[in-house]
mmCIF file of C-alpha atoms and ligand atoms in Angstrom:
data_model
loop_
_atom_site.group_PDB
_atom_site.id
_atom_site.type_symbol
_atom_site.label_atom_id
_atom_site.label_comp_id
_atom_site.label_asym_id
_atom_site.label_seq_id
_atom_site.Cartn_x
_atom_site.Cartn_y
_atom_site.Cartn_z
ATOM 1 C CA MET A 830 3.274 -22.104 14.781
ATOM 2 C CA LYS A 831 0.769 -20.964 17.583
ATOM 3 C CA THR A 832 -2.278 -18.357 15.793
ATOM 4 C CA LYS A 833 -2.290 -15.490 16.489
ATOM 5 C CA ARG A 834 -5.478 -12.588 17.104
ATOM 6 C CA ILE A 835 -4.946 -10.408 14.838
ATOM 7 C CA LEU A 836 -6.688 -6.764 13.455
ATOM 8 C CA VAL A 837 -6.087 -5.696 9.865
ATOM 9 C CA THR A 838 -7.190 -2.181 9.574
ATOM 10 C CA GLY A 839 -7.801 -1.418 5.991
ATOM 11 C CA GLY A 840 -7.856 -5.323 4.976
ATOM 12 C CA ALA A 841 -10.879 -5.162 2.979
ATOM 13 C CA GLY A 842 -9.106 -2.497 0.595
ATOM 14 C CA PHE A 843 -6.750 -4.005 -2.355
ATOM 15 C CA LEU A 844 -3.515 -4.827 -0.096
ATOM 16 C CA GLY A 845 -5.291 -5.394 2.530
ATOM 17 C CA SER A 846 -8.031 -8.098 1.102
ATOM 18 C CA HIS A 847 -4.847 -10.809 0.506
ATOM 19 C CA LEU A 848 -3.415 -10.060 3.563
ATOM 20 C CA CYS A 849 -6.614 -11.118 5.551
ATOM 21 C CA ASP A 850 -6.095 -14.289 2.953
ATOM 22 C CA ARG A 851 -2.378 -14.802 4.519
ATOM 23 C CA LEU A 852 -3.039 -14.736 7.598
ATOM 24 C CA THR A 853 -6.095 -16.425 7.459
ATOM 25 C CA GLU A 854 -4.792 -19.226 5.775
ATOM 26 C CA GLN A 855 -1.896 -19.748 8.581
ATOM 27 C CA GLY A 856 -5.199 -20.425 11.082
ATOM 28 C CA HIS A 857 -4.863 -16.609 12.655
ATOM 29 C CA ASP A 858 -7.837 -15.418 14.466
ATOM 30 C CA VAL A 859 -8.370 -12.035 12.154
ATOM 31 C CA ILE A 860 -11.168 -8.511 12.679
ATOM 32 C CA CYS A 861 -10.539 -7.030 9.750
ATOM 33 C CA LEU A 862 -11.783 -3.268 9.784
ATOM 34 C CA ASP A 863 -12.398 -0.907 7.257
ATOM 35 C CA ASN A 864 -15.011 2.084 7.055
ATOM 36 C CA TYR A 865 -15.553 0.686 3.212
ATOM 37 C CA PHE A 866 -14.115 4.093 1.215
ATOM 38 C CA THR A 867 -11.917 2.435 -0.409
ATOM 39 C CA GLY A 868 -12.644 -0.944 0.090
ATOM 40 C CA ARG A 869 -15.057 -3.189 -1.036
ATOM 41 C CA LYS A 870 -16.363 -6.364 2.085
ATOM 42 C CA LYS A 871 -16.400 -7.870 -1.761
ATOM 43 C CA ASN A 872 -12.733 -8.156 -1.287
ATOM 44 C CA VAL A 873 -13.383 -10.274 1.580
ATOM 45 C CA GLU A 874 -16.773 -11.626 0.973
ATOM 46 C CA HIS A 875 -15.038 -15.024 0.186
ATOM 47 C CA LEU A 876 -13.676 -15.614 4.030
ATOM 48 C CA MET A 877 -16.393 -13.640 5.726
ATOM 49 C CA GLY A 878 -18.194 -18.150 6.448
ATOM 50 C CA LEU A 879 -15.041 -18.815 7.858
ATOM 51 C CA LYS A 880 -14.292 -19.106 12.169
ATOM 52 C CA ASN A 881 -10.921 -17.319 12.210
ATOM 53 C CA PHE A 882 -12.543 -14.043 10.802
ATOM 54 C CA GLU A 883 -14.024 -11.100 11.515
ATOM 55 C CA LEU A 884 -15.151 -8.045 10.024
ATOM 56 C CA MET A 885 -15.804 -4.934 11.618
ATOM 57 C CA ARG A 886 -17.200 -1.419 10.404
ATOM 58 C CA HIS A 887 -15.095 1.192 11.870
ATOM 59 C CA ASP A 888 -12.855 4.602 11.547
ATOM 60 C CA VAL A 889 -9.588 4.781 12.148
ATOM 61 C CA ALA A 890 -9.682 8.357 13.075
ATOM 62 C CA LEU A 891 -12.022 6.970 16.197
ATOM 63 C CA PRO A 892 -10.203 4.851 19.586
ATOM 64 C CA ILE A 893 -10.526 1.635 19.053
ATOM 65 C CA TYR A 894 -10.876 -1.132 22.311
ATOM 66 C CA LEU A 895 -10.437 -4.409 21.320
ATOM 67 C CA GLU A 896 -7.786 -7.740 22.838
ATOM 68 C CA VAL A 897 -5.212 -8.621 20.023
ATOM 69 C CA ASP A 898 -1.320 -9.968 18.842
ATOM 70 C CA GLN A 899 -0.645 -7.868 15.541
ATOM 71 C CA ILE A 900 -1.732 -4.930 14.246
ATOM 72 C CA TYR A 901 -1.675 -4.097 10.682
ATOM 73 C CA ASN A 902 -2.420 -0.429 9.862
ATOM 74 C CA LEU A 903 -3.339 -0.395 6.167
ATOM 75 C CA ALA A 904 -5.938 2.253 6.681
ATOM 76 C CA CYS A 905 -6.080 5.463 4.103
ATOM 77 C CA PRO A 906 -7.190 5.381 0.754
ATOM 78 C CA ALA A 907 -4.104 4.865 -1.031
ATOM 79 C CA SER A 908 -4.282 6.424 -4.531
ATOM 80 C CA PRO A 909 -4.195 10.358 -5.460
ATOM 81 C CA VAL A 910 -7.390 10.918 -6.779
ATOM 82 C CA HIS A 911 -9.162 8.878 -3.090
ATOM 83 C CA TYR A 912 -6.640 11.135 -0.932
ATOM 84 C CA GLN A 913 -7.106 13.941 -2.295
ATOM 85 C CA TYR A 914 -11.206 13.312 -2.203
ATOM 86 C CA ASN A 915 -11.082 15.114 1.129
ATOM 87 C CA ALA A 916 -7.275 16.178 1.685
ATOM 88 C CA VAL A 917 -8.119 16.558 5.643
ATOM 89 C CA LYS A 918 -10.266 13.144 6.216
ATOM 90 C CA THR A 919 -6.412 11.728 4.810
ATOM 91 C CA ILE A 920 -4.474 14.071 7.112
ATOM 92 C CA LYS A 921 -7.067 12.355 10.336
ATOM 93 C CA THR A 922 -6.910 8.728 9.000
ATOM 94 C CA SER A 923 -2.917 9.236 8.861
ATOM 95 C CA VAL A 924 -1.890 11.377 12.162
ATOM 96 C CA LEU A 925 -4.957 9.579 14.352
ATOM 97 C CA GLY A 926 -5.540 6.591 12.336
ATOM 98 C CA ALA A 927 -1.221 6.199 14.047
ATOM 99 C CA ILE A 928 -2.285 7.196 17.214
ATOM 100 C CA ASN A 929 -5.244 4.481 18.161
ATOM 101 C CA VAL A 930 -3.454 1.966 16.861
ATOM 102 C CA LEU A 931 -0.038 2.502 19.193
ATOM 103 C CA GLY A 932 -2.460 3.330 21.945
ATOM 104 C CA LEU A 933 -4.502 0.706 21.406
ATOM 105 C CA ALA A 934 -0.986 -1.005 20.987
ATOM 106 C CA LYS A 935 0.758 0.386 24.102
ATOM 107 C CA ARG A 936 -1.785 -1.188 26.365
ATOM 108 C CA VAL A 937 -2.257 -4.441 24.996
ATOM 109 C CA LYS A 938 2.016 -4.731 24.663
ATOM 110 C CA ALA A 939 0.621 -6.101 20.753
ATOM 111 C CA ARG A 940 3.220 -6.022 17.480
ATOM 112 C CA VAL A 941 2.008 -2.671 15.562
ATOM 113 C CA LEU A 942 3.384 -2.333 11.857
ATOM 114 C CA GLN A 943 2.434 1.148 9.738
ATOM 115 C CA ALA A 944 1.862 0.919 6.041
ATOM 116 C CA SER A 945 4.391 3.421 5.019
ATOM 117 C CA THR A 946 5.261 4.695 1.827
ATOM 118 C CA SER A 947 7.704 5.181 -0.906
ATOM 119 C CA GLU A 948 5.865 9.036 -0.999
ATOM 120 C CA VAL A 949 8.351 9.953 1.947
ATOM 121 C CA TYR A 950 10.999 9.745 0.099
ATOM 122 C CA GLY A 951 8.759 13.322 -2.062
ATOM 123 C CA ASP A 952 9.992 13.488 -5.548
ATOM 124 C CA PRO A 953 13.434 12.728 -4.734
ATOM 125 C CA HIS A 954 16.916 13.487 -4.821
ATOM 126 C CA GLU A 955 19.043 9.915 -4.795
ATOM 127 C CA HIS A 956 18.057 7.259 -7.186
ATOM 128 C CA PRO A 957 17.695 4.555 -6.176
ATOM 129 C CA GLN A 958 16.187 5.213 -1.677
ATOM 130 C CA LYS A 959 17.544 3.783 0.365
ATOM 131 C CA GLU A 960 16.192 4.053 3.264
ATOM 132 C CA SER A 961 18.115 6.717 5.145
ATOM 133 C CA TYR A 962 17.344 8.708 2.352
ATOM 134 C CA TRP A 963 15.177 11.906 4.290
ATOM 135 C CA GLY A 964 13.340 13.253 0.442
ATOM 136 C CA ASN A 965 11.882 15.601 -1.358
ATOM 137 C CA VAL A 966 8.777 16.457 -0.214
ATOM 138 C CA ASN A 967 6.660 19.216 -1.002
ATOM 139 C CA PRO A 968 4.623 19.683 2.627
ATOM 140 C CA ILE A 969 2.238 22.433 1.629
ATOM 141 C CA GLY A 970 1.063 20.203 -1.695
ATOM 142 C CA LEU A 971 -1.389 18.840 -3.271
ATOM 143 C CA ARG A 972 0.098 15.690 -2.632
ATOM 144 C CA SER A 973 1.017 16.276 1.202
ATOM 145 C CA CYS A 974 -2.042 15.282 2.463
ATOM 146 C CA TYR A 975 -1.344 11.931 2.201
ATOM 147 C CA ASP A 976 2.720 12.292 2.507
ATOM 148 C CA GLU A 977 3.479 14.311 5.009
ATOM 149 C CA GLY A 978 0.922 11.706 7.047
ATOM 150 C CA LYS A 979 1.993 8.999 6.432
ATOM 151 C CA ARG A 980 5.641 10.489 8.049
ATOM 152 C CA VAL A 981 3.873 12.031 10.959
ATOM 153 C CA ALA A 982 2.362 8.645 11.170
ATOM 154 C CA GLU A 983 5.857 7.395 10.972
ATOM 155 C CA THR A 984 6.970 9.564 13.822
ATOM 156 C CA LEU A 985 4.536 8.714 15.596
ATOM 157 C CA PHE A 986 5.970 5.090 15.944
ATOM 158 C CA PHE A 987 8.450 5.620 15.925
ATOM 159 C CA ASP A 988 8.063 7.780 19.677
ATOM 160 C CA TYR A 989 5.744 5.384 20.482
ATOM 161 C CA HIS A 990 8.820 3.105 20.442
ATOM 162 C CA ARG A 991 11.064 5.352 22.501
ATOM 163 C CA MET A 992 8.755 6.932 24.657
ATOM 164 C CA ASN A 993 6.390 3.296 25.564
ATOM 165 C CA SER A 994 8.019 0.646 24.522
ATOM 166 C CA VAL A 995 5.724 -0.082 21.703
ATOM 167 C CA ASP A 996 6.638 -2.822 19.366
ATOM 168 C CA ILE A 997 6.911 -1.604 16.410
ATOM 169 C CA ARG A 998 7.736 -2.260 12.688
ATOM 170 C CA VAL A 999 7.130 0.324 10.105
ATOM 171 C CA ILE A 1000 7.527 -0.784 5.900
ATOM 172 C CA ARG A 1001 8.036 2.099 3.229
ATOM 173 C CA ILE A 1002 5.744 0.366 0.287
ATOM 174 C CA PHE A 1003 6.209 0.797 -2.963
ATOM 175 C CA ASN A 1004 3.658 1.154 -6.470
ATOM 176 C CA THR A 1005 1.971 -2.170 -5.571
ATOM 177 C CA TYR A 1006 -0.343 -3.777 -8.052
ATOM 178 C CA GLY A 1007 -2.791 -6.452 -8.191
ATOM 179 C CA PRO A 1008 -6.069 -8.518 -8.630
ATOM 180 C CA ARG A 1009 -8.904 -6.471 -6.163
ATOM 181 C CA MET A 1010 -7.818 -2.890 -7.173
ATOM 182 C CA HIS A 1011 -10.574 -1.219 -7.622
ATOM 183 C CA PRO A 1012 -11.670 -0.651 -11.100
ATOM 184 C CA ASN A 1013 -12.235 3.554 -10.128
ATOM 185 C CA ASP A 1014 -9.634 3.845 -8.090
ATOM 186 C CA GLY A 1015 -7.043 5.682 -10.642
ATOM 187 C CA ARG A 1016 -3.695 4.785 -10.000
ATOM 188 C CA VAL A 1017 -1.506 4.451 -13.090
ATOM 189 C CA VAL A 1018 -1.802 0.061 -13.153
ATOM 190 C CA SER A 1019 -5.310 -0.352 -13.194
ATOM 191 C CA ASN A 1020 -6.179 2.525 -14.668
ATOM 192 C CA PHE A 1021 -4.485 1.307 -18.018
ATOM 193 C CA ILE A 1022 -5.430 -2.125 -17.892
ATOM 194 C CA VAL A 1023 -9.153 -1.153 -17.179
ATOM 195 C CA GLN A 1024 -8.546 1.873 -19.931
ATOM 196 C CA ALA A 1025 -7.228 -1.252 -22.232
ATOM 197 C CA LEU A 1026 -9.492 -3.717 -21.857
ATOM 198 C CA LYS A 1027 -12.399 -0.634 -22.181
ATOM 199 C CA GLY A 1028 -10.475 -0.076 -25.096
ATOM 200 C CA ASN A 1029 -10.073 3.670 -24.546
ATOM 201 C CA ASP A 1030 -7.700 5.794 -24.749
ATOM 202 C CA ILE A 1031 -4.948 4.773 -22.037
ATOM 203 C CA THR A 1032 -4.193 8.603 -19.991
ATOM 204 C CA ILE A 1033 -0.087 9.468 -19.679
ATOM 205 C CA TYR A 1034 -0.069 12.782 -17.189
ATOM 206 C CA GLY A 1035 2.544 13.997 -18.238
ATOM 207 C CA ASP A 1036 5.648 12.869 -21.471
ATOM 208 C CA GLY A 1037 5.114 9.458 -19.650
ATOM 209 C CA ALA A 1038 9.475 9.966 -18.830
ATOM 210 C CA GLN A 1039 8.486 9.154 -15.428
ATOM 211 C CA THR A 1040 9.494 6.151 -13.816
ATOM 212 C CA ARG A 1041 8.090 4.049 -11.545
ATOM 213 C CA SER A 1042 8.476 0.158 -10.006
ATOM 214 C CA PHE A 1043 6.428 -1.832 -9.834
ATOM 215 C CA CYS A 1044 5.437 -4.978 -7.265
ATOM 216 C CA PHE A 1045 3.402 -7.748 -7.174
ATOM 217 C CA ALA A 1046 0.993 -7.434 -4.576
ATOM 218 C CA ASP A 1047 1.541 -11.293 -3.160
ATOM 219 C CA ASP A 1048 5.732 -10.443 -3.186
ATOM 220 C CA LEU A 1049 4.799 -7.473 -1.002
ATOM 221 C CA ILE A 1050 2.293 -8.637 0.918
ATOM 222 C CA GLU A 1051 5.235 -12.224 2.273
ATOM 223 C CA GLY A 1052 7.817 -9.295 2.680
ATOM 224 C CA MET A 1053 5.415 -7.188 5.193
ATOM 225 C CA MET A 1054 4.718 -10.150 7.279
ATOM 226 C CA ARG A 1055 7.756 -11.926 7.033
ATOM 227 C CA LEU A 1056 8.831 -7.561 8.341
ATOM 228 C CA MET A 1057 5.460 -8.380 11.058
ATOM 229 C CA ASN A 1058 7.470 -11.918 12.267
ATOM 230 C CA THR A 1059 10.764 -10.947 12.230
ATOM 231 C CA GLU A 1060 12.191 -10.513 15.650
ATOM 232 C CA ASN A 1061 14.716 -7.540 16.558
ATOM 233 C CA ILE A 1062 14.305 -4.846 13.792
ATOM 234 C CA THR A 1063 11.567 -1.290 14.399
ATOM 235 C CA GLY A 1064 12.375 -0.955 9.944
ATOM 236 C CA PRO A 1065 11.798 1.289 8.578
ATOM 237 C CA VAL A 1066 12.443 -1.201 5.299
ATOM 238 C CA ASN A 1067 11.361 -1.176 1.905
ATOM 239 C CA VAL A 1068 9.629 -2.933 -0.098
ATOM 240 C CA GLY A 1069 9.154 -3.228 -3.643
ATOM 241 C CA ASN A 1070 10.296 -4.236 -7.089
ATOM 242 C CA PRO A 1071 13.993 -2.853 -7.770
ATOM 243 C CA GLY A 1072 12.063 -2.968 -11.869
ATOM 244 C CA GLU A 1073 11.984 0.464 -12.393
ATOM 245 C CA PHE A 1074 9.752 1.672 -15.848
ATOM 246 C CA THR A 1075 9.264 4.664 -17.105
ATOM 247 C CA ILE A 1076 5.067 4.779 -17.811
ATOM 248 C CA LYS A 1077 4.872 4.984 -21.088
ATOM 249 C CA GLN A 1078 6.303 2.104 -21.408
ATOM 250 C CA LEU A 1079 4.269 0.972 -18.711
ATOM 251 C CA ALA A 1080 1.037 1.595 -20.723
ATOM 252 C CA GLU A 1081 2.840 -0.186 -24.109
ATOM 253 C CA GLU A 1082 3.110 -3.286 -21.874
ATOM 254 C CA VAL A 1083 -0.735 -3.148 -21.063
ATOM 255 C CA ILE A 1084 -1.640 -2.783 -24.678
ATOM 256 C CA THR A 1085 0.922 -5.590 -26.243
ATOM 257 C CA LEU A 1086 -0.864 -8.106 -23.100
ATOM 258 C CA THR A 1087 -4.662 -6.690 -23.127
ATOM 259 C CA GLY A 1088 -3.911 -6.999 -27.475
ATOM 260 C CA SER A 1089 -5.753 -4.048 -26.930
ATOM 261 C CA LYS A 1090 -6.065 -1.117 -30.274
ATOM 262 C CA SER A 1091 -6.263 2.061 -27.136
ATOM 263 C CA LYS A 1092 -4.540 4.539 -28.266
ATOM 264 C CA ILE A 1093 -2.088 6.446 -26.401
ATOM 265 C CA ILE A 1094 -3.432 9.806 -25.525
ATOM 266 C CA TYR A 1095 -0.511 12.821 -22.894
ATOM 267 C CA LYS A 1096 -2.355 14.607 -20.221
ATOM 268 C CA PRO A 1097 -1.383 17.218 -17.736
ATOM 269 C CA LEU A 1098 1.243 15.786 -15.001
ATOM 270 C CA PRO A 1099 -0.123 16.927 -11.848
ATOM 271 C CA SER A 1100 2.149 18.665 -9.206
ATOM 272 C CA ASP A 1101 4.353 17.694 -7.637
ATOM 273 C CA ASP A 1102 4.545 13.955 -9.285
ATOM 274 C CA PRO A 1103 7.546 11.902 -9.184
ATOM 275 C CA ARG A 1104 9.498 11.768 -11.229
ATOM 276 C CA GLN A 1105 11.421 8.805 -10.825
ATOM 277 C CA ARG A 1106 10.787 5.772 -7.658
ATOM 278 C CA LYS A 1107 12.511 2.745 -6.890
ATOM 279 C CA PRO A 1108 13.412 1.328 -3.857
ATOM 280 C CA ASP A 1109 16.372 -0.377 -2.534
ATOM 281 C CA ILE A 1110 16.150 -3.369 -1.277
ATOM 282 C CA CYS A 1111 19.145 -4.523 0.692
ATOM 283 C CA LEU A 1112 17.648 -4.203 3.516
ATOM 284 C CA ALA A 1113 15.075 -6.183 3.232
ATOM 285 C CA LYS A 1114 16.784 -9.110 1.669
ATOM 286 C CA GLU A 1115 19.347 -8.884 4.335
ATOM 287 C CA LYS A 1116 16.736 -8.666 7.167
ATOM 288 C CA LEU A 1117 14.040 -10.789 5.791
ATOM 289 C CA GLY A 1118 15.690 -12.586 3.879
ATOM 290 C CA TRP A 1119 13.847 -11.567 1.204
ATOM 291 C CA GLU A 1120 12.664 -10.506 -2.820
ATOM 292 C CA PRO A 1121 10.183 -10.319 -5.129
ATOM 293 C CA VAL A 1122 9.582 -13.043 -7.375
ATOM 294 C CA VAL A 1123 7.038 -12.193 -9.358
ATOM 295 C CA PRO A 1124 8.876 -9.820 -12.921
ATOM 296 C CA LEU A 1125 6.027 -7.094 -14.352
ATOM 297 C CA LYS A 1126 4.843 -8.571 -17.173
ATOM 298 C CA VAL A 1127 4.055 -11.769 -15.098
ATOM 299 C CA GLY A 1128 1.554 -9.737 -12.591
ATOM 300 C CA LEU A 1129 0.206 -7.976 -15.464
ATOM 301 C CA VAL A 1130 -1.505 -11.611 -17.291
ATOM 302 C CA LYS A 1131 -1.943 -12.150 -13.605
ATOM 303 C CA THR A 1132 -4.072 -8.967 -13.163
ATOM 304 C CA ILE A 1133 -5.337 -8.656 -16.519
ATOM 305 C CA GLU A 1134 -7.662 -11.604 -15.985
ATOM 306 C CA TYR A 1135 -8.527 -10.284 -12.870
ATOM 307 C CA PHE A 1136 -10.027 -6.687 -14.799
ATOM 308 C CA LYS A 1137 -11.802 -8.952 -17.336
ATOM 309 C CA ASP A 1138 -13.471 -10.569 -14.704
ATOM 310 C CA ASN A 1139 -14.354 -7.126 -12.714
ATOM 311 C CA LEU A 1140 -15.064 -4.510 -15.007
ATOM 312 C CA GLU A 1141 -17.570 -1.950 -13.672
HETATM 313 P P1 NAD B 1806 -7.117 0.800 -0.955
HETATM 314 O O1 NAD B 1806 -7.350 1.957 -1.054
HETATM 315 O O2 NAD B 1806 -7.351 -0.066 -1.825
HETATM 316 O O3 NAD B 1806 -7.081 -0.246 1.396
HETATM 317 C C1 NAD B 1806 -6.792 1.133 1.594
HETATM 318 C C2 NAD B 1806 -7.925 0.584 2.914
HETATM 319 O O4 NAD B 1806 -8.156 1.213 4.052
HETATM 320 C C3 NAD B 1806 -10.131 1.084 2.099
HETATM 321 O O5 NAD B 1806 -10.479 -0.512 2.301
HETATM 322 C C4 NAD B 1806 -10.029 2.118 2.610
HETATM 323 O O6 NAD B 1806 -11.545 2.136 2.820
HETATM 324 C C5 NAD B 1806 -9.670 1.482 4.505
HETATM 325 N N1 NAD B 1806 -10.269 3.012 5.050
HETATM 326 C C6 NAD B 1806 -9.333 4.208 4.854
HETATM 327 N N2 NAD B 1806 -9.483 5.676 5.446
HETATM 328 C C7 NAD B 1806 -9.972 4.648 6.405
HETATM 329 C C8 NAD B 1806 -10.541 4.999 7.770
HETATM 330 N N3 NAD B 1806 -10.692 5.937 8.416
HETATM 331 N N4 NAD B 1806 -10.541 4.140 8.530
HETATM 332 C C9 NAD B 1806 -10.640 2.556 8.326
HETATM 333 N N5 NAD B 1806 -10.801 2.480 7.291
HETATM 334 C C10 NAD B 1806 -9.744 3.756 6.376
HETATM 335 O O7 NAD B 1806 -5.587 0.823 -0.948
HETATM 336 P P2 NAD B 1806 -4.211 0.016 -1.110
HETATM 337 O O8 NAD B 1806 -3.067 0.169 -1.995
HETATM 338 O O9 NAD B 1806 -4.438 -1.243 -0.438
HETATM 339 O O10 NAD B 1806 -2.682 0.194 0.469
HETATM 340 C C11 NAD B 1806 -3.079 0.331 1.853
HETATM 341 C C12 NAD B 1806 -2.066 0.256 3.120
HETATM 342 O O11 NAD B 1806 -1.576 -0.358 1.551
HETATM 343 C C13 NAD B 1806 -2.042 2.127 2.767
HETATM 344 O O12 NAD B 1806 -1.965 2.856 3.889
HETATM 345 C C14 NAD B 1806 -1.273 2.645 2.421
HETATM 346 O O13 NAD B 1806 -1.276 4.377 2.189
HETATM 347 C C15 NAD B 1806 -0.126 1.857 1.551
HETATM 348 N N6 NAD B 1806 0.321 1.839 0.242
HETATM 349 C C16 NAD B 1806 0.107 1.150 -0.765
HETATM 350 C C17 NAD B 1806 0.747 1.155 -2.073
HETATM 351 C C18 NAD B 1806 0.403 0.844 -2.760
HETATM 352 O O14 NAD B 1806 1.423 0.925 -4.130
HETATM 353 N N7 NAD B 1806 -0.396 -0.238 -3.070
HETATM 354 C C19 NAD B 1806 1.663 2.169 -1.783
HETATM 355 C C20 NAD B 1806 2.573 2.976 -0.560
HETATM 356 C C21 NAD B 1806 1.206 2.059 0.524
HETATM 357 N N1 UDP B 1807 -0.508 7.851 -14.709
HETATM 358 C C1 UDP B 1807 -0.531 8.201 -15.539
HETATM 359 N N2 UDP B 1807 -1.864 7.519 -16.217
HETATM 360 C C2 UDP B 1807 -2.685 7.479 -14.890
HETATM 361 C C3 UDP B 1807 -2.830 7.625 -13.698
HETATM 362 C C4 UDP B 1807 -1.398 7.661 -13.607
HETATM 363 O O1 UDP B 1807 0.395 8.725 -16.763
HETATM 364 O O2 UDP B 1807 -4.254 7.016 -15.645
HETATM 365 C C5 UDP B 1807 1.476 8.863 -13.521
HETATM 366 C C6 UDP B 1807 1.286 9.603 -12.120
HETATM 367 O O3 UDP B 1807 1.062 10.706 -12.823
HETATM 368 C C7 UDP B 1807 2.131 8.626 -12.369
HETATM 369 C C8 UDP B 1807 2.123 7.433 -11.959
HETATM 370 O O4 UDP B 1807 2.057 7.198 -13.601
HETATM 371 O O5 UDP B 1807 3.793 9.495 -12.761
HETATM 372 C C9 UDP B 1807 1.993 6.907 -10.972
HETATM 373 O O6 UDP B 1807 0.903 7.035 -10.678
HETATM 374 P P1 UDP B 1807 0.173 6.595 -9.552
HETATM 375 O O7 UDP B 1807 -1.519 7.220 -8.773
HETATM 376 O O8 UDP B 1807 -0.141 4.837 -9.775
HETATM 377 O O9 UDP B 1807 1.130 6.235 -7.887
HETATM 378 P P2 UDP B 1807 1.901 7.719 -7.503
HETATM 379 O O10 UDP B 1807 3.124 6.536 -7.883
HETATM 380 O O11 UDP B 1807 2.147 8.905 -8.526
HETATM 381 O O12 UDP B 1807 1.028 7.740 -6.579
#
């Protein structure tokens, strides 16, 4: 394989750091760009001595001048707690970030992949969600800075593709978990594991009947790299694990696997929290030959092992 110069924005985050691992292993020259809002140098410190790895502190909402062959645009806080912390900044990150990576891709003729999300489907009326579904998104709610920001980013990707022939890939990522999530990330899998390991109460929001489909990080990164390196496809392509669980089932599984004595408590459901979510992955199977291979229990055990050594 010919080695490439590859930019990973958000590369010091949870998913970005796993992607940097895989790309450097393959011998590519990797530039990891991050402003460390939710990412950490710790996630990539094992790569810092490598000749083919470079770390760059930069905000994706500002123009980027580099020479690269491929761009993975992952920069954006992904946890509701963090993306709502500064909602306006989240929109700027998604929208200006997309404009900046697309402008860069156009100038240097790079291929550019957007990390989009199942949130573009909102609280879906179609189940499971296919790529053809346009979604049910509140434009003015607390989640809108993220959901609508990601939707505009998709629009920008397709407009740059139609107008300027930019070589784009759009992946719609469904809930993904694994080692290197921040202990204070705030998303459900890391919250429950950290709570269970510390013996704190497990906080279910609402009645716990809402569903999510959880994909292990390694599976997700494999799907993302396959999409980037497949010809004649723009996406959007759903990548996620179609196994669907209620949040209550997840809490019970985490308690079983950690052997924790934590109790489940119930807190108010945040507004616009989607009731159900499950990807239709037929397109990824057909076009990328991809499907997830790590069952929830196996992925949870690996993630629990990570958090045992990384509680803060
Ligand atoms: P994360 O919060 O761990 O990673 C995001 C990274 O982007 C962090 O390193 C953060 O510091 C960086 N960042 C944020 N704003 C930035 C800015 N303005 N400039 C430069 N860097 C910035 O979250 P993650 O789970 O690794 O998510 C990575 C990407 O995948 C995000 O775009 C997210 O929306 C998308 N995604 C993730 C999931 C999931 O379940 N993990 C689901 C759907 C979509
Ligand atoms: N959730 C929960 N307890 C927590 C964190 C999250 O019950 O401590 C719920 C949340 O309300 C949502 C689901 O778990 O219904 C997934 O939340 P997450 O923030 O991980 O991602 P989302 O898919 O909502 O963006």
